[in-house]
Coordinates of C-alpha atoms in Angstrom, one line a residue:
M204 CA -21.8 62.9 17.1
A205 CA -22.1 61.1 13.8
T206 CA -23.9 62.7 10.9
A207 CA -25.7 59.9 9.0
T208 CA -26.2 60.0 5.3
T209 CA -28.6 58.1 3.1
Q210 CA -27.8 56.7 -0.3
S211 CA -30.1 57.2 -3.3
D212 CA -31.5 53.7 -2.8
G213 CA -32.6 54.6 0.7
K214 CA -30.1 52.4 2.5
P215 CA -28.2 53.8 5.4
G216 CA -24.6 54.6 4.6
R217 CA -21.7 57.1 4.8
K218 CA -19.2 58.6 2.4
P219 CA -18.3 56.1 -0.3
V220 CA -15.0 54.2 0.1
G221 CA -13.7 55.4 -3.2
T222 CA -13.9 59.1 -2.2
Q223 CA -12.1 58.6 1.1
P224 CA -8.4 59.4 1.2
P225 CA -6.3 56.3 2.1
P226 CA -5.0 56.4 5.7
E227 CA -1.5 57.8 5.9
T228 CA -0.5 55.0 8.3
M229 CA -2.0 51.9 9.8
R230 CA -2.5 53.3 13.3
F231 CA -5.0 52.8 16.1
P232 CA -6.5 55.7 18.0
D233 CA -4.7 57.1 21.1
A234 CA -7.6 56.0 23.3
P235 CA -7.4 53.9 26.5
H236 CA -8.8 50.8 25.0
Y237 CA -6.4 50.9 22.0
R238 CA -3.1 51.3 23.8
G239 CA -0.8 49.5 26.3
F240 CA -2.1 46.2 27.6
F241 CA -5.5 46.8 26.0
A242 CA -4.3 47.5 22.5
P243 CA -5.4 45.1 19.8
S244 CA -3.2 42.0 19.7
R245 CA -4.1 40.6 16.2
I246 CA -1.9 37.6 16.7
E247 CA -3.0 34.3 15.1
A248 CA -0.6 31.6 16.4
D249 CA 0.0 28.0 17.3
V250 CA 2.2 27.4 20.3
Y251 CA 2.8 23.8 21.2
D252 CA 3.8 22.6 24.6
L253 CA 3.3 25.8 26.6
E254 CA 5.6 26.2 29.6
V255 CA 3.8 24.9 32.8
E256 CA 4.6 25.7 36.4
G257 CA 3.3 22.9 38.6
R258 CA 1.5 19.9 37.1
I259 CA -1.6 19.8 34.9
P260 CA -4.0 17.2 36.4
P261 CA -4.0 14.1 34.1
E262 CA -7.8 14.0 34.1
L263 CA -7.9 17.5 32.5
N264 CA -8.3 16.3 28.9
G265 CA -10.2 18.6 26.6
A266 CA -10.2 22.2 25.3
F267 CA -10.7 25.6 26.9
Y268 CA -12.1 28.1 24.5
R269 CA -12.5 31.8 25.0
A270 CA -13.9 34.6 22.8
A271 CA -12.4 38.1 22.6
A272 CA -12.9 41.3 20.7
D273 CA -9.6 41.9 18.8
T274 CA -10.0 44.9 16.4
Q275 CA -8.5 44.2 13.0
Y276 CA -8.4 47.7 11.6
P277 CA -8.5 51.2 13.2
P278 CA -12.2 51.9 13.8
R279 CA -14.2 54.6 11.9
F280 CA -14.9 56.3 15.2
P281 CA -11.9 56.9 17.5
N282 CA -13.9 56.2 20.7
D283 CA -15.6 53.1 19.3
T284 CA -16.8 50.8 22.0
Y285 CA -14.4 48.0 22.9
I286 CA -17.1 45.3 22.3
N287 CA -17.2 46.2 18.6
G288 CA -13.9 44.5 17.9
D289 CA -13.5 41.5 15.6
G290 CA -14.0 38.0 17.0
M291 CA -10.8 36.2 18.1
V292 CA -11.0 32.8 19.6
H293 CA -8.3 31.5 22.0
M294 CA -8.1 27.7 22.5
V295 CA -5.9 25.8 25.0
R296 CA -5.9 22.1 24.3
F297 CA -5.1 19.9 27.3
D298 CA -3.9 16.4 26.7
N299 CA -1.9 14.0 29.0
G300 CA -0.3 16.8 31.0
H301 CA 0.5 19.0 27.9
A302 CA -1.1 22.3 26.9
D303 CA -1.1 23.7 23.3
L304 CA -2.4 27.2 22.3
K305 CA -4.2 28.1 19.1
T306 CA -5.6 31.6 18.3
R307 CA -7.6 32.4 15.3
Y308 CA -9.9 35.2 14.0
V309 CA -13.4 34.2 13.1
R310 CA -13.7 34.8 9.4
T311 CA -17.0 36.6 9.5
Q312 CA -18.3 38.3 6.4
R313 CA -17.5 41.6 8.1
F314 CA -13.9 40.5 8.7
Q315 CA -13.3 39.3 5.2
L316 CA -14.7 42.4 3.5
E317 CA -12.6 44.7 5.7
R318 CA -9.5 42.6 5.2
R319 CA -9.9 42.9 1.4
A320 CA -10.5 46.7 1.7
R321 CA -7.6 47.0 4.2
Q322 CA -9.6 49.3 6.4
A323 CA -12.7 49.4 8.6
L324 CA -16.0 49.5 6.6
F325 CA -18.5 48.9 9.4
G326 CA -19.1 51.8 11.7
A327 CA -20.4 52.1 15.3
Y328 CA -21.6 49.1 17.2
R329 CA -24.9 47.8 15.6
N330 CA -25.6 51.1 13.9
P331 CA -26.0 50.6 10.1
Y332 CA -26.3 54.3 9.5
T333 CA -22.6 54.7 10.3
D334 CA -21.4 52.0 7.9
D335 CA -19.7 52.7 4.6
P336 CA -22.2 52.5 1.7
S337 CA -20.3 49.6 0.2
V338 CA -21.5 47.3 3.0
A339 CA -25.0 48.7 3.3
G340 CA -27.4 45.9 4.3
I341 CA -24.6 43.4 5.0
D342 CA -24.6 41.7 8.4
D343 CA -22.0 43.2 10.7
G344 CA -21.8 40.3 13.1
N345 CA -18.3 39.8 14.5
A346 CA -18.7 36.6 16.7
N347 CA -16.7 38.0 19.6
T348 CA -18.6 37.5 22.8
S349 CA -19.0 33.8 23.8
I350 CA -18.4 30.2 22.7
I351 CA -20.8 27.3 23.2
W352 CA -20.8 23.6 22.4
H353 CA -24.1 22.1 21.3
A354 CA -25.1 19.1 19.2
G355 CA -21.4 18.5 18.4
K356 CA -20.8 22.0 17.1
L357 CA -18.6 24.8 18.3
L358 CA -20.4 28.1 17.9
A359 CA -19.0 31.6 18.3
L360 CA -21.7 34.1 19.4
K361 CA -22.5 37.8 19.2
E362 CA -26.0 38.9 20.3
A363 CA -26.3 41.3 17.4
A364 CA -26.0 38.4 14.8
L365 CA -26.4 34.7 14.2
P366 CA -23.7 32.3 15.4
Y367 CA -20.7 31.2 13.4
E368 CA -19.6 27.6 13.4
L369 CA -16.0 26.8 13.9
D370 CA -14.0 23.6 13.5
P371 CA -13.3 22.6 17.2
V372 CA -9.8 21.3 16.4
T373 CA -8.4 23.8 13.8
L374 CA -10.7 26.8 14.7
E375 CA -11.3 27.2 10.9
T376 CA -14.5 29.2 10.3
K377 CA -17.2 27.0 8.7
G378 CA -19.7 29.9 8.2
V379 CA -22.9 31.4 9.7
Y380 CA -25.0 28.8 11.6
D381 CA -28.8 29.3 11.8
F382 CA -29.6 25.8 13.0
S383 CA -30.4 24.6 9.5
G384 CA -32.6 27.6 8.7
Q385 CA -34.7 27.2 11.9
I386 CA -33.7 30.7 13.3
P387 CA -35.4 33.1 11.0
G388 CA -34.1 36.5 12.4
R389 CA -30.6 38.1 12.3
T390 CA -29.8 37.8 16.0
F391 CA -29.2 35.2 18.7
T392 CA -28.3 35.4 22.4
V393 CA -24.7 35.0 23.6
H394 CA -26.1 33.4 26.8
P395 CA -28.2 30.3 25.9
K396 CA -28.8 27.9 28.7
H397 CA -28.2 24.2 28.6
D398 CA -30.5 21.9 30.5
P399 CA -28.2 19.2 31.9
R400 CA -31.0 16.7 32.3
T401 CA -32.4 16.8 28.8
G402 CA -29.5 18.3 26.8
E403 CA -31.9 21.0 25.5
L404 CA -30.6 24.5 24.7
M405 CA -32.9 27.4 25.7
A406 CA -32.2 30.5 23.7
F407 CA -33.7 33.9 22.8
A408 CA -33.1 36.8 20.4
Y409 CA -33.9 40.5 20.6
N410 CA -33.9 43.1 17.8
S411 CA -34.0 40.3 15.3
S412 CA -34.7 42.6 12.4
G413 CA -31.3 44.2 12.9
L414 CA -32.9 47.4 14.2
P415 CA -34.5 48.2 17.6
D416 CA -37.9 46.7 18.1
K417 CA -40.1 45.5 21.1
Q418 CA -40.2 41.8 20.3
I419 CA -38.4 38.9 22.0
N420 CA -38.1 35.5 20.3
I421 CA -37.7 32.4 22.5
Y422 CA -36.3 29.2 21.1
E423 CA -36.2 25.6 22.5
I424 CA -33.5 23.6 20.8
S425 CA -33.2 19.8 21.2
A426 CA -30.0 18.0 22.1
D427 CA -29.5 17.1 18.4
G428 CA -29.9 20.8 17.3
K429 CA -33.5 20.9 16.2
V430 CA -35.7 23.9 17.1
T431 CA -38.7 22.3 18.7
R432 CA -40.6 25.5 19.7
T433 CA -40.5 29.2 18.9
Q434 CA -42.4 31.9 20.8
T435 CA -42.6 35.7 20.7
F436 CA -43.7 38.2 23.2
D437 CA -43.6 42.0 23.5
V438 CA -41.7 44.2 26.0
P439 CA -42.3 47.8 27.0
Y440 CA -39.4 49.3 25.0
S441 CA -36.4 48.1 23.1
S442 CA -33.8 47.2 25.8
M443 CA -30.4 45.6 26.1
L444 CA -31.2 42.0 27.0
H445 CA -27.7 40.5 27.5
D446 CA -28.5 37.6 29.8
W447 CA -31.5 35.9 31.5
L448 CA -32.5 33.5 34.3
V449 CA -33.7 30.0 33.4
T450 CA -35.1 27.3 35.7
R451 CA -36.4 23.9 34.6
D452 CA -39.9 25.5 34.8
H453 CA -39.6 29.2 34.1
L454 CA -37.8 31.9 32.0
V455 CA -37.1 35.3 33.6
F456 CA -36.3 38.4 31.5
T457 CA -35.2 41.7 33.1
V458 CA -36.1 44.6 30.8
C459 CA -33.9 47.5 31.9
P460 CA -33.7 51.2 30.8
M461 CA -30.6 50.6 28.6
I462 CA -32.7 51.5 25.7
C463 CA -32.2 51.6 21.9
D464 CA -34.2 54.0 19.7
P465 CA -34.4 53.5 15.9
E466 CA -34.8 57.3 15.4
Q467 CA -31.9 58.2 17.7
L468 CA -29.6 55.9 15.6
K469 CA -30.1 58.1 12.6
R470 CA -28.7 61.1 14.7
E471 CA -26.0 59.6 16.8
E472 CA -23.7 56.6 16.6
Q473 CA -24.3 55.2 20.1
Y474 CA -26.7 52.2 20.1
F475 CA -27.7 51.9 23.7
V476 CA -28.6 54.9 25.9
W477 CA -29.4 54.8 29.7
D478 CA -32.7 56.4 30.3
P479 CA -33.4 56.8 34.1
N480 CA -36.9 58.0 33.2
Q481 CA -37.9 54.5 32.2
D482 CA -38.8 51.8 34.7
T483 CA -37.3 48.3 34.9
H484 CA -39.7 45.4 34.3
V485 CA -39.3 41.7 35.0
A486 CA -41.2 39.1 33.0
V487 CA -41.6 35.5 34.3
I488 CA -42.7 32.9 31.7
P489 CA -43.7 29.3 32.5
R490 CA -41.9 27.0 30.2
D491 CA -44.8 24.6 29.7
E492 CA -47.5 27.1 29.3
G493 CA -45.4 29.6 27.3
V494 CA -45.9 33.3 26.7
S495 CA -49.6 33.1 27.2
G496 CA -48.9 32.5 30.9
I497 CA -46.5 35.5 31.3
K498 CA -46.4 37.4 34.6
W499 CA -44.9 40.8 35.0
F500 CA -43.3 42.1 38.2
R501 CA -42.1 45.6 39.0
S502 CA -38.5 46.3 39.9
E503 CA -36.3 49.1 41.2
R504 CA -34.3 50.8 38.4
L505 CA -31.3 48.6 37.6
L506 CA -29.4 46.7 34.9
E507 CA -28.8 43.0 35.0
T508 CA -25.2 42.2 33.9
H509 CA -24.8 38.4 34.1
T510 CA -26.7 35.5 35.7
L511 CA -25.4 32.7 37.9
N512 CA -28.3 30.2 38.2
A513 CA -32.0 29.9 39.0
W514 CA -34.5 27.3 40.2
T515 CA -38.2 26.8 40.9
D516 CA -39.6 25.3 44.1
G517 CA -43.4 25.0 44.0
D518 CA -44.7 28.6 43.9
T519 CA -41.3 30.1 44.6
L520 CA -38.7 31.1 42.0
V521 CA -35.2 31.9 43.1
G522 CA -32.6 33.6 40.8
D523 CA -29.0 34.6 41.5
H524 CA -27.4 37.3 39.2
F525 CA -25.3 40.4 39.1
V526 CA -27.2 43.7 39.0
T527 CA -26.1 47.3 39.0
K528 CA -28.1 50.5 39.7
S529 CA -26.5 52.3 36.7
G530 CA -26.1 51.7 33.0
W531 CA -23.0 50.3 31.3
F532 CA -21.2 53.6 30.9
S533 CA -17.8 52.2 30.1
Q534 CA -19.2 51.1 26.7
F535 CA -22.2 53.5 26.3
P536 CA -21.5 56.7 28.1
K537 CA -24.3 58.9 26.7
T538 CA -27.5 59.0 28.7
T539 CA -30.7 60.9 28.4
V540 CA -29.7 63.1 31.4
G541 CA -26.0 63.8 30.7
L542 CA -23.0 61.9 32.1
L543 CA -23.5 59.8 35.1
P544 CA -21.1 57.7 37.2
E545 CA -21.1 53.9 36.6
Q546 CA -21.8 51.7 39.6
P547 CA -20.3 48.2 40.0
P548 CA -22.5 45.1 39.9
F549 CA -23.2 43.0 43.0
L550 CA -24.4 39.5 43.3
H551 CA -28.1 39.4 44.4
R552 CA -30.7 36.8 45.0
W553 CA -34.2 37.5 43.8
T554 CA -37.1 35.5 45.2
F555 CA -40.5 35.6 43.4
D556 CA -43.9 34.5 44.7
L557 CA -45.4 32.9 41.6
T558 CA -48.9 33.2 42.8
K559 CA -48.5 37.0 42.2
G560 CA -47.7 39.0 39.1
A561 CA -49.7 40.7 36.4
A562 CA -50.6 39.8 32.8
H563 CA -49.3 43.2 31.5
W564 CA -46.4 45.3 32.6
D565 CA -48.6 48.4 33.1
D566 CA -50.6 46.5 35.7
A567 CA -47.7 45.1 37.6
T568 CA -47.7 46.0 41.3
D569 CA -46.0 42.9 42.8
T570 CA -42.3 42.8 43.3
Y571 CA -39.6 40.3 44.4
R572 CA -37.5 40.0 47.5
S573 CA -33.8 40.9 46.9
E574 CA -30.8 39.8 49.0
Q575 CA -27.2 40.7 48.4
L576 CA -25.0 37.6 48.6
L577 CA -21.5 39.0 48.4
A578 CA -20.1 42.2 50.1
S579 CA -17.7 43.0 47.3
P580 CA -18.6 43.7 43.6
G581 CA -17.8 41.4 40.8
D582 CA -19.3 39.6 37.7
M583 CA -18.8 36.7 35.3
P584 CA -20.3 34.1 37.6
R585 CA -20.2 30.3 37.2
V586 CA -21.7 27.2 38.8
D587 CA -21.0 23.5 38.1
P588 CA -22.9 23.2 34.8
R589 CA -24.3 19.8 35.9
V590 CA -26.6 21.5 38.4
L591 CA -27.9 24.4 36.3
M592 CA -31.6 25.0 36.7
E593 CA -31.7 23.5 40.2
K594 CA -30.5 24.7 43.5
H595 CA -26.7 24.8 43.7
R596 CA -24.2 24.7 46.6
H597 CA -21.1 26.1 45.0
A598 CA -20.6 29.3 43.0
W599 CA -17.5 31.1 41.6
V600 CA -17.2 34.7 40.4
G601 CA -14.7 37.2 39.3
G602 CA -14.4 39.7 42.1
M603 CA -13.0 43.0 43.4
H604 CA -11.8 41.9 46.8
P605 CA -11.1 44.8 49.2
D606 CA -8.0 43.1 50.7
E607 CA -6.2 42.6 47.4
P608 CA -4.3 45.1 45.1
M609 CA -6.2 46.5 42.1
C610 CA -4.9 47.0 38.6
E611 CA -5.4 50.0 36.4
V612 CA -8.9 50.5 35.1
G613 CA -9.4 48.7 31.8
P614 CA -11.7 49.0 28.7
M615 CA -14.6 47.4 30.6
G616 CA -14.2 49.4 33.8
P617 CA -12.4 48.2 37.0
P618 CA -10.8 44.7 36.5
F619 CA -11.2 41.8 38.8
N620 CA -8.4 41.3 41.3
S621 CA -9.5 37.9 42.6
L622 CA -11.6 34.8 41.9
I623 CA -14.1 34.1 44.7
H624 CA -15.8 30.8 45.8
R625 CA -19.1 31.0 47.7
D626 CA -20.4 28.0 49.6
E627 CA -24.2 28.2 49.7
A628 CA -24.5 25.7 52.6
T629 CA -22.3 27.7 54.9
G630 CA -22.4 31.2 53.4
E631 CA -18.6 31.2 53.6
T632 CA -16.3 32.6 50.9
T633 CA -12.7 32.0 49.9
H634 CA -10.7 33.6 47.2
W635 CA -7.4 33.6 45.3
S636 CA -5.6 36.7 43.9
P637 CA -2.9 36.6 41.2
G638 CA -1.1 39.5 43.0
E639 CA -0.1 43.0 42.0
H640 CA -0.2 44.1 38.3
A641 CA -2.4 41.1 37.4
A642 CA -6.1 40.5 36.8
P643 CA -8.0 37.3 36.3
E644 CA -10.8 37.1 33.7
E645 CA -13.9 34.9 33.6
P646 CA -13.6 31.5 35.4
V647 CA -14.7 28.3 33.7
F648 CA -15.5 25.2 35.8
V649 CA -14.5 21.7 34.8
P650 CA -15.7 18.7 36.8
K651 CA -13.1 16.1 37.7
S652 CA -15.3 13.4 36.2
A653 CA -18.8 13.0 34.9
D654 CA -19.9 11.5 38.3
A655 CA -17.9 13.7 40.6
D656 CA -19.8 15.5 43.4
E657 CA -21.0 19.0 42.7
G658 CA -18.0 21.4 42.8
E659 CA -15.4 18.6 42.6
G660 CA -13.2 19.9 39.8
Y661 CA -11.0 22.6 38.5
L662 CA -11.4 26.3 37.9
L663 CA -9.7 27.6 34.7
A664 CA -9.1 31.3 34.2
L665 CA -6.9 33.5 32.0
V666 CA -4.8 36.0 34.0
G667 CA -3.5 39.2 32.4
R668 CA 0.0 40.0 33.6
R669 CA 0.0 43.7 33.0
D670 CA 3.6 44.3 33.9
Q671 CA 4.8 41.4 31.7
M672 CA 2.5 42.2 28.7
R673 CA 1.4 38.6 28.5
H674 CA -1.2 36.1 29.9
D675 CA -1.2 32.9 32.0
L676 CA -4.0 30.3 32.2
V677 CA -4.3 29.1 35.8
V678 CA -5.7 25.8 37.0
L679 CA -7.1 25.9 40.5
D680 CA -8.8 23.4 42.8
A681 CA -12.4 24.7 42.6
L682 CA -13.1 23.9 46.3
D683 CA -9.7 25.2 47.6
L684 CA -8.9 28.5 45.7
A685 CA -6.8 29.8 48.6
A686 CA -4.3 27.1 47.9
G687 CA -3.3 28.8 44.7
P688 CA -2.8 27.3 41.2
I689 CA -2.2 23.6 40.8
A690 CA -0.7 24.5 37.4
T691 CA 0.1 27.8 35.7
V692 CA 0.2 27.6 31.9
K693 CA 2.4 30.4 30.6
I694 CA 1.3 32.1 27.4
P695 CA 4.3 33.9 25.9
F696 CA 2.4 36.9 24.6
R697 CA -0.5 39.1 25.3
L698 CA -4.0 38.0 24.4
R699 CA -6.6 40.7 24.1
Y700 CA -8.9 41.0 27.1
G701 CA -11.9 38.8 26.4
F702 CA -15.4 37.8 27.5
H703 CA -16.9 34.4 27.8
G704 CA -15.5 30.9 27.4
T705 CA -16.3 27.2 27.7
W706 CA -14.8 23.8 28.2
V707 CA -15.3 20.8 25.9
P708 CA -14.2 17.4 27.1
G709 CA -11.8 15.4 25.0
N710 CA -14.2 12.6 24.4
E711 CA -16.6 15.1 22.8
L712 CA -13.9 16.5 20.5
R713 CA -13.0 13.0 19.4
K714 CA -16.6 12.4 18.3

């Protein structure tokens, strides 16, 4: 447990840097997520013409980007959560059958201050009371969770901070990006949603002050990057809101009991705590009417991890997402009732009757219909981005298939052992597994062409080769995963296990 101190000026802080003895050696903790395959990589590199098994499809022209948490210096807390690492962006540029790799740290303010000090200055995840006094009040954003492309800009995101803009070719950090001053708070979601019809970006932010609160900000951002509408609504308690469901007509927020308490942060370093005494609440907001038309539904106690897609059909709203009946204990083990086992997430479909719902969460009695869509657990789902916000046919997820070998448990819990395709029209699933001692990470879908049918395209995914201490990037036919990789791009070293990525077509980069 951390013991917080306060400086004479009232700002949260800890023992001043000048009075701390210098570390005897530059050494990371002997903890599972700091050793072996999961140890920080810290490699910034350019590797031209990566070795390729098979043949890269000629129409695959553009860049694959992926964000990772690659800790620069040993953390101030030996058991610091994995997701608190410094942002590292991996880019594989495809062009005319060739593939080039570039890896760069995001030069956040946090990164630069710690590099100058040659040690960690920021403390536990999102907890300013555990920071060194020398960085009191300074934004601790580390831009390590996801990458998006909007209005011709490449943005690295962390939900505890504002985005950082990167040069899409060199990965040079251009600085904090607040949409030209149009985002007033300190935070921004890592899961904004693009409307493929209008080019709009739907986004939200929680705990915008930098400390826990009960307000959610919603932003509508035009295709050219202008914030056209901002709204705010209240939730029952300060909760982890990592992802959300968005249809062309509605926004859906799942407020789960992964809570954050401003008073608790002064006593202990852990930011989120699972509280099974709290209920889960679901807010449905019509996009046209806005927050004045909010409807609340009750839910069984659960945590939403990541969303796949959602659509509205008259008075019916359908949303597909991964949910688990436990908190995220691999990152935040403390709960209000002692240690509990973490349960894996499963893909569920929720169906709402929009004629029901209450104006306030305390009055909510109506619920939704829930149906499990896949028998095995998984996460990191994708659809063809051209059909977002309307009913899709094809979906891809990272999965834990019961017929395939499993790797050792990693820093985020059990790893995927397969990539799974689900055909909504037939209900059938197919999968591909990289084999023993290997684990695929989040898939990214790339259409074969702008006018190709839904699902006609390629699935890209990094694969960690645990026994070889390196990564591959596989290219699969998205509608025939079982056939195996069309091309395997061999990366000659180990990347640190990462989170979310995106694809930017070559014509967009040339603009």
